[in-house]
mmCIF file with all atom_site columns, C-alpha atoms in Angstrom:
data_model
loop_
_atom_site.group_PDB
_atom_site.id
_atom_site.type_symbol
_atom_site.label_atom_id
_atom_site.label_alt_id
_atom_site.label_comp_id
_atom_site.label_asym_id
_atom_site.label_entity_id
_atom_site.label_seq_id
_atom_site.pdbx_PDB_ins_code
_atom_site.Cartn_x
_atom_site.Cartn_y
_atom_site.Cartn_z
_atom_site.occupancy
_atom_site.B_iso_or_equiv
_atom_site.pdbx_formal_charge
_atom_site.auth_seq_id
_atom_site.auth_comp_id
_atom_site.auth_asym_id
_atom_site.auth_atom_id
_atom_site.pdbx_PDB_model_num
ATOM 1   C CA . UNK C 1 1   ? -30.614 133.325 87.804  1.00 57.00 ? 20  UNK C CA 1
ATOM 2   C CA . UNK C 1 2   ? -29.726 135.299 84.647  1.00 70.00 ? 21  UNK C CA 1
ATOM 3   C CA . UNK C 1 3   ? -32.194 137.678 84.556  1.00 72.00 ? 22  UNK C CA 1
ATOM 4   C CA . UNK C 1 4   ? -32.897 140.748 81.330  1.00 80.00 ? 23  UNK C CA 1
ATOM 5   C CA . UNK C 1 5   ? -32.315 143.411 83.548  1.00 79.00 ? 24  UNK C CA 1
ATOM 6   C CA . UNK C 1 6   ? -29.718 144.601 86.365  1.00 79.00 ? 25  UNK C CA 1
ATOM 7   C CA . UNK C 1 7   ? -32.775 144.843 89.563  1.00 84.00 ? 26  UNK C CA 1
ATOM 8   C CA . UNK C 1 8   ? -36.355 144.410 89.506  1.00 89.00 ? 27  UNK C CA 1
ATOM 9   C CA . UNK C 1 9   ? -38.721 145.812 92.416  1.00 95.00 ? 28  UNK C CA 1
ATOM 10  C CA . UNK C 1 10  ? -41.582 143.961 92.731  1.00 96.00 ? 29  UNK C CA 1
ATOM 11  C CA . UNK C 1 11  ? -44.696 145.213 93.452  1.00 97.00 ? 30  UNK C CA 1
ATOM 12  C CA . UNK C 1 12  ? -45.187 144.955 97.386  1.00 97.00 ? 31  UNK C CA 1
ATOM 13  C CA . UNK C 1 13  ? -44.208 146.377 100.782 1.00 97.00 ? 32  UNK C CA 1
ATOM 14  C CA . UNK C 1 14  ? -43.870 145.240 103.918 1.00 98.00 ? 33  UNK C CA 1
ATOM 15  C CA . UNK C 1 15  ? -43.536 146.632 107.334 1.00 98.00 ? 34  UNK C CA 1
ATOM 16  C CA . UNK C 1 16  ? -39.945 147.348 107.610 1.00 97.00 ? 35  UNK C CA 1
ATOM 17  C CA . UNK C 1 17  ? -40.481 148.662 111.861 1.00 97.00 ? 36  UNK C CA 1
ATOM 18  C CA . UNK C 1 18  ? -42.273 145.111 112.423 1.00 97.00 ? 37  UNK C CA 1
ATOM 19  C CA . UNK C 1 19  ? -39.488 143.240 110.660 1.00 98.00 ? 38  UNK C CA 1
ATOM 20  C CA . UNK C 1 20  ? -36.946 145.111 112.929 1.00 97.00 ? 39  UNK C CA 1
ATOM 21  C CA . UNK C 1 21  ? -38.502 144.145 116.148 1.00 97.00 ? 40  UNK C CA 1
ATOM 22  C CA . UNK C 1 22  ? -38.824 140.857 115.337 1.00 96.00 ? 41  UNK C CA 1
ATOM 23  C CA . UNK C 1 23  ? -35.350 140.555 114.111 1.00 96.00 ? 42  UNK C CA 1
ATOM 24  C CA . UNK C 1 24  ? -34.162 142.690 117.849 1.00 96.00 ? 43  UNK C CA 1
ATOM 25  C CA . UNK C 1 25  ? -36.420 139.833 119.585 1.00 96.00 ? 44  UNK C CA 1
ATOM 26  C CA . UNK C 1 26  ? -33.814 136.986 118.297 1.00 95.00 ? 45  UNK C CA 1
ATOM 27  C CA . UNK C 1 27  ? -31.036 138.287 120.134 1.00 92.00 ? 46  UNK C CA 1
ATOM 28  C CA . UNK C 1 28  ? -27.284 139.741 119.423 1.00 90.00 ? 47  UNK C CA 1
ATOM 29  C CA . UNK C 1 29  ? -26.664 135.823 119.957 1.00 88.00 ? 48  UNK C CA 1
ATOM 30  C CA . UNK C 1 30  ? -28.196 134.701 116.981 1.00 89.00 ? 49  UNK C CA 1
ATOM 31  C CA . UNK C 1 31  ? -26.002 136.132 114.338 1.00 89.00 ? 50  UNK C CA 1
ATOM 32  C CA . UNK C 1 32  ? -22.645 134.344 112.838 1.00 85.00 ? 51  UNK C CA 1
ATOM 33  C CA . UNK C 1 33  ? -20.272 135.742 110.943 1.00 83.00 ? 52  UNK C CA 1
ATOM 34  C CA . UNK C 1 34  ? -20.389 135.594 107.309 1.00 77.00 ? 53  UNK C CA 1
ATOM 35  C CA . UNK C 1 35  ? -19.899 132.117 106.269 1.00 71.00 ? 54  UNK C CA 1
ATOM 36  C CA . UNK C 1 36  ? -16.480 133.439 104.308 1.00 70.00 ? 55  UNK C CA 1
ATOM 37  C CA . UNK C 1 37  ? -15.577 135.292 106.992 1.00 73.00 ? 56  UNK C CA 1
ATOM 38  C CA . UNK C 1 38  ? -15.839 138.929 105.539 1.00 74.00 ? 57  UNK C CA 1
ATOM 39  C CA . UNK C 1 39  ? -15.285 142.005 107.487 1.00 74.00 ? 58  UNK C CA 1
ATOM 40  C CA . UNK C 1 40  ? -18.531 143.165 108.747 1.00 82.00 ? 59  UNK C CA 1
ATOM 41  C CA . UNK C 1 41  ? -20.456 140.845 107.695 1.00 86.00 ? 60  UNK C CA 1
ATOM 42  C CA . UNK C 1 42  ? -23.021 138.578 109.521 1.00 93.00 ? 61  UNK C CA 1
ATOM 43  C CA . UNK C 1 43  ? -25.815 136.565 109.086 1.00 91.00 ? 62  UNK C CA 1
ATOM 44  C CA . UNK C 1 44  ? -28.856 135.116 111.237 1.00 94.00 ? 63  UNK C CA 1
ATOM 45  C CA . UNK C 1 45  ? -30.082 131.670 109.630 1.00 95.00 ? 64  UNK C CA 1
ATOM 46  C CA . UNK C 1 46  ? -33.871 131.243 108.868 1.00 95.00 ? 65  UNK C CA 1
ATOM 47  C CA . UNK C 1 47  ? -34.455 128.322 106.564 1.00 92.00 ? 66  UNK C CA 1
ATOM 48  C CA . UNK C 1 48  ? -31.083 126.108 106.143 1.00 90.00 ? 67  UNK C CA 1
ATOM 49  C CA . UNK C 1 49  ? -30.979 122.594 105.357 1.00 83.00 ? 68  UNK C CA 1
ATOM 50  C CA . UNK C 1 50  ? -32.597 120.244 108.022 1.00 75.00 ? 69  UNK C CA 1
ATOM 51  C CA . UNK C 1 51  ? -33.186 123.402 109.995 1.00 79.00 ? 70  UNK C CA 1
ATOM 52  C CA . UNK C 1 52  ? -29.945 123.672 111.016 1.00 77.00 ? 71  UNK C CA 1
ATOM 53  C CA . UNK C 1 53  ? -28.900 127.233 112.120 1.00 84.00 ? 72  UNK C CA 1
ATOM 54  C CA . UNK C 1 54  ? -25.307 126.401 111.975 1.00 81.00 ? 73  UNK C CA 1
ATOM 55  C CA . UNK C 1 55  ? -24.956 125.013 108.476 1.00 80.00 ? 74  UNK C CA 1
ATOM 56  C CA . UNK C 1 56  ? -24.734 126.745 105.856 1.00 76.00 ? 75  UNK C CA 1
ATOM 57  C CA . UNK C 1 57  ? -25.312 124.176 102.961 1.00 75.00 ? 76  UNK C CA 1
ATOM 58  C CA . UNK C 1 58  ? -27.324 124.743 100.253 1.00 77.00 ? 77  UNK C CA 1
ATOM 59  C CA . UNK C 1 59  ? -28.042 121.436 99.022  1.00 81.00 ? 78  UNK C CA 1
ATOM 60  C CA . UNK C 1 60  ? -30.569 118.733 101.178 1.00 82.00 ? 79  UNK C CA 1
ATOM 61  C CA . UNK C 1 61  ? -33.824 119.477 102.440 1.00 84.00 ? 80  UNK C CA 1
ATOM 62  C CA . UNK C 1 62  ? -34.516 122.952 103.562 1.00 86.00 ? 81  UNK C CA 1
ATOM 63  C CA . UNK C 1 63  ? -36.409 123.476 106.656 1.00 91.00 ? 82  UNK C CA 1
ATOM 64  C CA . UNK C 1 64  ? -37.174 126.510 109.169 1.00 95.00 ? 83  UNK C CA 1
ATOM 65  C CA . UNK C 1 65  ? -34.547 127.370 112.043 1.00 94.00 ? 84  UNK C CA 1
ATOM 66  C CA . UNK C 1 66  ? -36.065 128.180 115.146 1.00 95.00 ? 85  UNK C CA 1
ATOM 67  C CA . UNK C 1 67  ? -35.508 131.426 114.795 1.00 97.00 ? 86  UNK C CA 1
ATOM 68  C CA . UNK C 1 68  ? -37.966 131.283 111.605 1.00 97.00 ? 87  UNK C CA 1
ATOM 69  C CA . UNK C 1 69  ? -40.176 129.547 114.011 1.00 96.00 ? 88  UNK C CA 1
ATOM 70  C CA . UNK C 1 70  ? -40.670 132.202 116.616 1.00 95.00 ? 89  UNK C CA 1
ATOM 71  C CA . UNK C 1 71  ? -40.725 135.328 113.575 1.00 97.00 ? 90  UNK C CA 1
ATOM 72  C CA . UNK C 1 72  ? -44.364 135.455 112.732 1.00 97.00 ? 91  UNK C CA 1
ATOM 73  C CA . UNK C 1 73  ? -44.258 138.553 110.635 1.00 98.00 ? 92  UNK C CA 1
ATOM 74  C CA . UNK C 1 74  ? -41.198 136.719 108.652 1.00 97.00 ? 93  UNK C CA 1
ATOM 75  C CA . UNK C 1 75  ? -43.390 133.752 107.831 1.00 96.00 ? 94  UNK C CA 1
ATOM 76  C CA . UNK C 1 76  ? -46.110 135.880 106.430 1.00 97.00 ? 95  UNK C CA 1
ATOM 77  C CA . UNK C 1 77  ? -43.554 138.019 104.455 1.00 97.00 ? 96  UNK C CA 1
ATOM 78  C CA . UNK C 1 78  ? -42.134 134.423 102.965 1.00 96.00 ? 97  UNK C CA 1
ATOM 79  C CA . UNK C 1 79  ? -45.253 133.430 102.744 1.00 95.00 ? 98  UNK C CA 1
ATOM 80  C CA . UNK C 1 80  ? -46.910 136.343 100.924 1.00 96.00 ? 99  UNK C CA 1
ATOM 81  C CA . UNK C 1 81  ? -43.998 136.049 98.366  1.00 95.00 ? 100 UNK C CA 1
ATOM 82  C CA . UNK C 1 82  ? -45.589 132.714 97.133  1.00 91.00 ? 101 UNK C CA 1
ATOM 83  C CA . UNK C 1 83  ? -42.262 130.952 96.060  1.00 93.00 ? 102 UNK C CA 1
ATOM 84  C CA . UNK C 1 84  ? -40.556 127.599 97.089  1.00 90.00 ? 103 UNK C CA 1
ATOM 85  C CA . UNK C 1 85  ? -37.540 128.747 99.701  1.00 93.00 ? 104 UNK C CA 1
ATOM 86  C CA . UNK C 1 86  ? -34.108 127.635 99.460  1.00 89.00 ? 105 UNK C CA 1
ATOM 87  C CA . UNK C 1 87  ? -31.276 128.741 102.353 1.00 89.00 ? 106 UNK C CA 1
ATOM 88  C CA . UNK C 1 88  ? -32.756 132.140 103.928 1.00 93.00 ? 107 UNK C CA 1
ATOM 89  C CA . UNK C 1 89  ? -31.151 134.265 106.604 1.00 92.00 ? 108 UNK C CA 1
ATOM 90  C CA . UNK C 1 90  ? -31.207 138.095 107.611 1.00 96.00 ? 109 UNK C CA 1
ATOM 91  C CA . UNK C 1 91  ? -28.029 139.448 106.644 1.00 92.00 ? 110 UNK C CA 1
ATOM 92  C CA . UNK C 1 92  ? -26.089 142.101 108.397 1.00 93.00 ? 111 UNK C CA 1
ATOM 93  C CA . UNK C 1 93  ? -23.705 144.573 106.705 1.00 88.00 ? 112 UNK C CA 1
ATOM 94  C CA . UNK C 1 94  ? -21.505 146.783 109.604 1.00 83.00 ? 113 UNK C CA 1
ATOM 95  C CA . UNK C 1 95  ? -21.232 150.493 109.254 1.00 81.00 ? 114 UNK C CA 1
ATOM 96  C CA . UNK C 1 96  ? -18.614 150.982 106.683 1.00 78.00 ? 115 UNK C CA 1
ATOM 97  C CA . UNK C 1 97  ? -18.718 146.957 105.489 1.00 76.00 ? 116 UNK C CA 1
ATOM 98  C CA . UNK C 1 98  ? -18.715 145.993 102.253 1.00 76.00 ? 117 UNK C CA 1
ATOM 99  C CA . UNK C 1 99  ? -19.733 142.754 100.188 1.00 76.00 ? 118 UNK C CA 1
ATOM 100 C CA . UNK C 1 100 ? -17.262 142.784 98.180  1.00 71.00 ? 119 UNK C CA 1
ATOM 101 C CA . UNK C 1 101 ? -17.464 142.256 93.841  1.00 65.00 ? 120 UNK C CA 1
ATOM 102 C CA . UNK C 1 102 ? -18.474 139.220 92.825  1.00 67.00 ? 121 UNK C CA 1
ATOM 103 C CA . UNK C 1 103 ? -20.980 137.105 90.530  1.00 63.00 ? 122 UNK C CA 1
ATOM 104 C CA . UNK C 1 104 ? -22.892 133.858 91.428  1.00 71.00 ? 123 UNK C CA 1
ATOM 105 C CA . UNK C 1 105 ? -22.730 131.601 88.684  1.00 65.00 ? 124 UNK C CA 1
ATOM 106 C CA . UNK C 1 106 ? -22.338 128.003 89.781  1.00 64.00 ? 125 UNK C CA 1
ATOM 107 C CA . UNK C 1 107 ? -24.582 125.486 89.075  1.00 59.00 ? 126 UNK C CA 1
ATOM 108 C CA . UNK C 1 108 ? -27.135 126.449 92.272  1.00 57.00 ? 127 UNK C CA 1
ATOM 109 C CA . UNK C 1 109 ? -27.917 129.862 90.827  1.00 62.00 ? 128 UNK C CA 1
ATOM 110 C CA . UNK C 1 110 ? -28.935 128.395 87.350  1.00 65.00 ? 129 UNK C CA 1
ATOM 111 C CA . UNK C 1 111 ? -32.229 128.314 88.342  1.00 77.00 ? 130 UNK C CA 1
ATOM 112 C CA . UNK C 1 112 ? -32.526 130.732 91.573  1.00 77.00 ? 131 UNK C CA 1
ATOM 113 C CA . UNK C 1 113 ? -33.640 134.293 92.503  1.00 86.00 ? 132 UNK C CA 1
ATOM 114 C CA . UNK C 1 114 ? -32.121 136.238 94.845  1.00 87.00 ? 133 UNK C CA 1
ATOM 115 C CA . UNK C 1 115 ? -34.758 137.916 97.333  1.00 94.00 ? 134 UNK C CA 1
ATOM 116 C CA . UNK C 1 116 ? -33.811 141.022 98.761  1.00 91.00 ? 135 UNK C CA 1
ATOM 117 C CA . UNK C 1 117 ? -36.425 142.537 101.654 1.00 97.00 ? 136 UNK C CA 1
ATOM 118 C CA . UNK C 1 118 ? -34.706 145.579 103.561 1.00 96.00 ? 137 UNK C CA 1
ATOM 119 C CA . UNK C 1 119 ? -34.972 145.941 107.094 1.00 97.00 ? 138 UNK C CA 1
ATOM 120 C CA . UNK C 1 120 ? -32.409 148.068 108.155 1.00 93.00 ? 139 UNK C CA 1
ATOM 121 C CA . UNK C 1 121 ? -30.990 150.348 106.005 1.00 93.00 ? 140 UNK C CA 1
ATOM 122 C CA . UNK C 1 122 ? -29.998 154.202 105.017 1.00 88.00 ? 141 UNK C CA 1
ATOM 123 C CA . UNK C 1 123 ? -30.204 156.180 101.439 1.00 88.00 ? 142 UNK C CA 1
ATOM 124 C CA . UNK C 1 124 ? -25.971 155.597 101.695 1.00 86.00 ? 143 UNK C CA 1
ATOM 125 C CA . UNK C 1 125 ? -25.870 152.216 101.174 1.00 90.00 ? 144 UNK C CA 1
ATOM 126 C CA . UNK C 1 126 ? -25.775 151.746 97.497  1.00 88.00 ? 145 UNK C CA 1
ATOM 127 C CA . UNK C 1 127 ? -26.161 148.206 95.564  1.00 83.00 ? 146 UNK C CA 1
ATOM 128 C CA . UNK C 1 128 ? -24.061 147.771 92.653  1.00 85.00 ? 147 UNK C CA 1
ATOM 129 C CA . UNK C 1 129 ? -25.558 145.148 90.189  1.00 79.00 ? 148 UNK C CA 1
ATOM 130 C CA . UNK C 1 130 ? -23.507 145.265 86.699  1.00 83.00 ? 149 UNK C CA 1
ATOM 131 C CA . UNK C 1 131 ? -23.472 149.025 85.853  1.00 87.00 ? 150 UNK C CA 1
ATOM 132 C CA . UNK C 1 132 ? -26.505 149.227 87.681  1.00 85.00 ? 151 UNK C CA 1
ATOM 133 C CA . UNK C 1 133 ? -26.905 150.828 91.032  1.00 85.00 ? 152 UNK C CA 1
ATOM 134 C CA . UNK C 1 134 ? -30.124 151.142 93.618  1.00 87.00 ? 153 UNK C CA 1
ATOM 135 C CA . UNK C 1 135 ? -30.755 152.169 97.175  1.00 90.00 ? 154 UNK C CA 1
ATOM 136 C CA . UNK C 1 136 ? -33.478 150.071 98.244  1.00 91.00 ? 155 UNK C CA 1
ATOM 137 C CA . UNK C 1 137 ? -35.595 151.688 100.950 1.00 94.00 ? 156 UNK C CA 1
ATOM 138 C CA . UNK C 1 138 ? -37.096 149.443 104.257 1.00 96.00 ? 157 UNK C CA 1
ATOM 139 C CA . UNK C 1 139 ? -39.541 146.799 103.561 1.00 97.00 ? 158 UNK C CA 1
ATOM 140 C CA . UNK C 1 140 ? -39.380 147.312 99.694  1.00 97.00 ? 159 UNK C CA 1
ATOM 141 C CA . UNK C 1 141 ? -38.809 143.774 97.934  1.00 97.00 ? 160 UNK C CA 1
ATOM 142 C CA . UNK C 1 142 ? -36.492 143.271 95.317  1.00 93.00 ? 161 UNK C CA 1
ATOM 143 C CA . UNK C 1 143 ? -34.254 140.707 92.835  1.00 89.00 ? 162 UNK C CA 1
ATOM 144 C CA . UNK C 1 144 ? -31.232 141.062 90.877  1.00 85.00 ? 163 UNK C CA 1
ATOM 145 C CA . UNK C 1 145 ? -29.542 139.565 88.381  1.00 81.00 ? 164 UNK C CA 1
ATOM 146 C CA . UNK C 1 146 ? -26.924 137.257 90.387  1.00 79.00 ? 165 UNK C CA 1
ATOM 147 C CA . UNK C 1 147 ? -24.707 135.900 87.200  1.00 72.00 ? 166 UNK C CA 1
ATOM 148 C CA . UNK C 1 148 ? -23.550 139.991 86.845  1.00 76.00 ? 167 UNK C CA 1
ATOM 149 C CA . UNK C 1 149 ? -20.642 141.212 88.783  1.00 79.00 ? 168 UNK C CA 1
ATOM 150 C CA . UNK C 1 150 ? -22.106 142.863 92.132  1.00 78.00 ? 169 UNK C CA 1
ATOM 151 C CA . UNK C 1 151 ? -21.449 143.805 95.256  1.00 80.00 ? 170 UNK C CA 1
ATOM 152 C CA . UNK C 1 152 ? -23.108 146.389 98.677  1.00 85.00 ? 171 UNK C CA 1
ATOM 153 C CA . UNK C 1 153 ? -21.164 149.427 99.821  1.00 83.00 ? 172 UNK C CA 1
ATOM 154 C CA . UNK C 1 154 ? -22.622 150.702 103.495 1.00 88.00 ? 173 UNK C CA 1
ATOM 155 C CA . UNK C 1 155 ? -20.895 154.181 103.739 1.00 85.00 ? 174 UNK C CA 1
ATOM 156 C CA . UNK C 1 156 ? -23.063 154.993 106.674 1.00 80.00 ? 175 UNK C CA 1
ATOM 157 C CA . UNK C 1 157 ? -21.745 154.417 110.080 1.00 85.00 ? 176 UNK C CA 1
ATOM 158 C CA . UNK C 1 158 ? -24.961 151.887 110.982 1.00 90.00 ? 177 UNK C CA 1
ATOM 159 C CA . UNK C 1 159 ? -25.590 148.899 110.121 1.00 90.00 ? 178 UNK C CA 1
ATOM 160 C CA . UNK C 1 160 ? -27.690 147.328 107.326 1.00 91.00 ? 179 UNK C CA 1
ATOM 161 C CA . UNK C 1 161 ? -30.263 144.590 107.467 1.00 94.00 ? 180 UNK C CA 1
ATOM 162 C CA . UNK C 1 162 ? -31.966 142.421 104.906 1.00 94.00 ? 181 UNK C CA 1
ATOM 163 C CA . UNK C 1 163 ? -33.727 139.445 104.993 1.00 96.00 ? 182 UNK C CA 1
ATOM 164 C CA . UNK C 1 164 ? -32.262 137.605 101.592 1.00 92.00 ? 183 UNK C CA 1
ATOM 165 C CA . UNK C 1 165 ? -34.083 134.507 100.276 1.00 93.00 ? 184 UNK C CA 1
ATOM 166 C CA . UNK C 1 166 ? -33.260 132.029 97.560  1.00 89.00 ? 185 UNK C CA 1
ATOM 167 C CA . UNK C 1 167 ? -35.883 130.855 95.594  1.00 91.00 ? 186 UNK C CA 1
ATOM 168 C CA . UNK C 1 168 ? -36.270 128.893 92.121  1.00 89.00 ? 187 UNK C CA 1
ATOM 169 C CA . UNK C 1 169 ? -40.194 131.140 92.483  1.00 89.00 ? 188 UNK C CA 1
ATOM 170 C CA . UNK C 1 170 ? -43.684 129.691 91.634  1.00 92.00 ? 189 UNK C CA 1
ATOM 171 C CA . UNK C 1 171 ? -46.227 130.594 88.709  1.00 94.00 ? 190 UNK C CA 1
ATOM 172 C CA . UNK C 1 172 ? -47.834 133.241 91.606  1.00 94.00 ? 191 UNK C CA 1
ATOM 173 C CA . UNK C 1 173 ? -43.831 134.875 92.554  1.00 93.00 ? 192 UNK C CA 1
ATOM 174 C CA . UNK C 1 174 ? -43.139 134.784 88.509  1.00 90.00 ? 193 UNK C CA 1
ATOM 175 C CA . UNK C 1 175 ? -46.752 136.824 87.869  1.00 94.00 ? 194 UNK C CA 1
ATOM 176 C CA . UNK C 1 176 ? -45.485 139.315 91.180  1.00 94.00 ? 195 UNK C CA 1
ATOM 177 C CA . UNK C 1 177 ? -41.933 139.478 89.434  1.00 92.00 ? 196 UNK C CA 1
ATOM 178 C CA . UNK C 1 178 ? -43.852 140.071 85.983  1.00 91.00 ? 197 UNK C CA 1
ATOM 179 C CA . UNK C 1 179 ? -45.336 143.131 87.547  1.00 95.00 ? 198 UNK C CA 1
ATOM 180 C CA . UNK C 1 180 ? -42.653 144.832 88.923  1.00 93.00 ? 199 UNK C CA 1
ATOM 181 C CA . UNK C 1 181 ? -40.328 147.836 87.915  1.00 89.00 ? 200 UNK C CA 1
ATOM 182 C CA . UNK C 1 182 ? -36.845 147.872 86.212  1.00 89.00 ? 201 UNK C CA 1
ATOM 183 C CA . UNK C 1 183 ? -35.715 151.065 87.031  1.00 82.00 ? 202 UNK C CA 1
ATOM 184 C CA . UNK C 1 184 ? -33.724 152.697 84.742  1.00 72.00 ? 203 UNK C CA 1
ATOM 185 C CA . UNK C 1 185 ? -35.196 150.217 81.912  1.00 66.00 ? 204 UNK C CA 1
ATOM 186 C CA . UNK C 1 186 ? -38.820 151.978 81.333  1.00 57.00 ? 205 UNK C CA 1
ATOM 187 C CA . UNK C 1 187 ? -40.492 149.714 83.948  1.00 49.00 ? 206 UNK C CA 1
#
């Protein structure tokens, strides 16, 4: 979704040490490698369509994975977010990974958010949205513009985490969004 502004934090937090150990509690075995196959990159399916943990669609009826289904904490994160949820996984950057430059502009992003909760992570792994760049510390909650050129550097030697959820939002994630800070815009 085109949004006014490069990131927005919103205004929640969320135990970053109790996301971890449910994410260690899925196993080494549940993480893929990046649907397009990029270096270092991997990702653990939580709501795909029919449940699925192997697809990767983003069109048909979205349902939780059974990993979803035995994360407690990650349903009340979800849930606590108040929005409708489109494909969702934890997503796993490698010690010096990258995701590299791109923009998301086909027709599924017209209308969708980009959730970003960290789980993992370490002050050198920046986020480059536009000419825009954060570090976004464990269990802060962000969304970015997706239509602007962006991409993840992880300089650090360890890997980073974050559960990332699609969403076209509801009136209560909109309000959430409405309250939270543009940094570097007065906000």
């Amino acid at each position: 979704m085109k949004l006014q502004v490069p990131f927005v934090q919103l205004p929640v937090l969320f135990d970053a040490e109790r996301l971890a150990a449910e994410m260690h509690a899925l196993g080494d075995g549940a993480w893929r490698p990046h649907p397009q196959k990029f270096p270092g990159n991997f990702a653990l399916p939580l709501i795909s369509v029919d449940g699925d943990p192997d697809g990767d669609a983003i069109a048909g009826p979205m349902r939780p994975t059974e990993y979803l289904e035995r994360s407690p904490y990650l349903r009340q994160v979800l849930a606590r977010l108040g929005a409708v949820w489109g494909r969702t996984r934890l997503m796993k950057l490698s010690g010096g990974a990258e995701v590299t430059p791109h923009a998301d502009i086909n027709y599924y992003w017209r209308e969708r958010v980009r959730v970003h909760v960290p789980i993992l992570t370490q002050p050198g792994v920046r986020f480059i949205c536009g000419e825009a760049e954060v570090n976004m510390a464990p269990g802060e909650c962000w969304i970015f513009d997706t239509w602007r050129p962006h991409r993840v550097i992880n300089v650090a030697d360890r890997e980073r985490v974050h559960l990332v959820a699609d969403t076209v939002g509801s009136e209560a994630f909109w309000e959430l969004a409405g309250h939270g800070r543009a940094p570097g815009h007065g906000t």
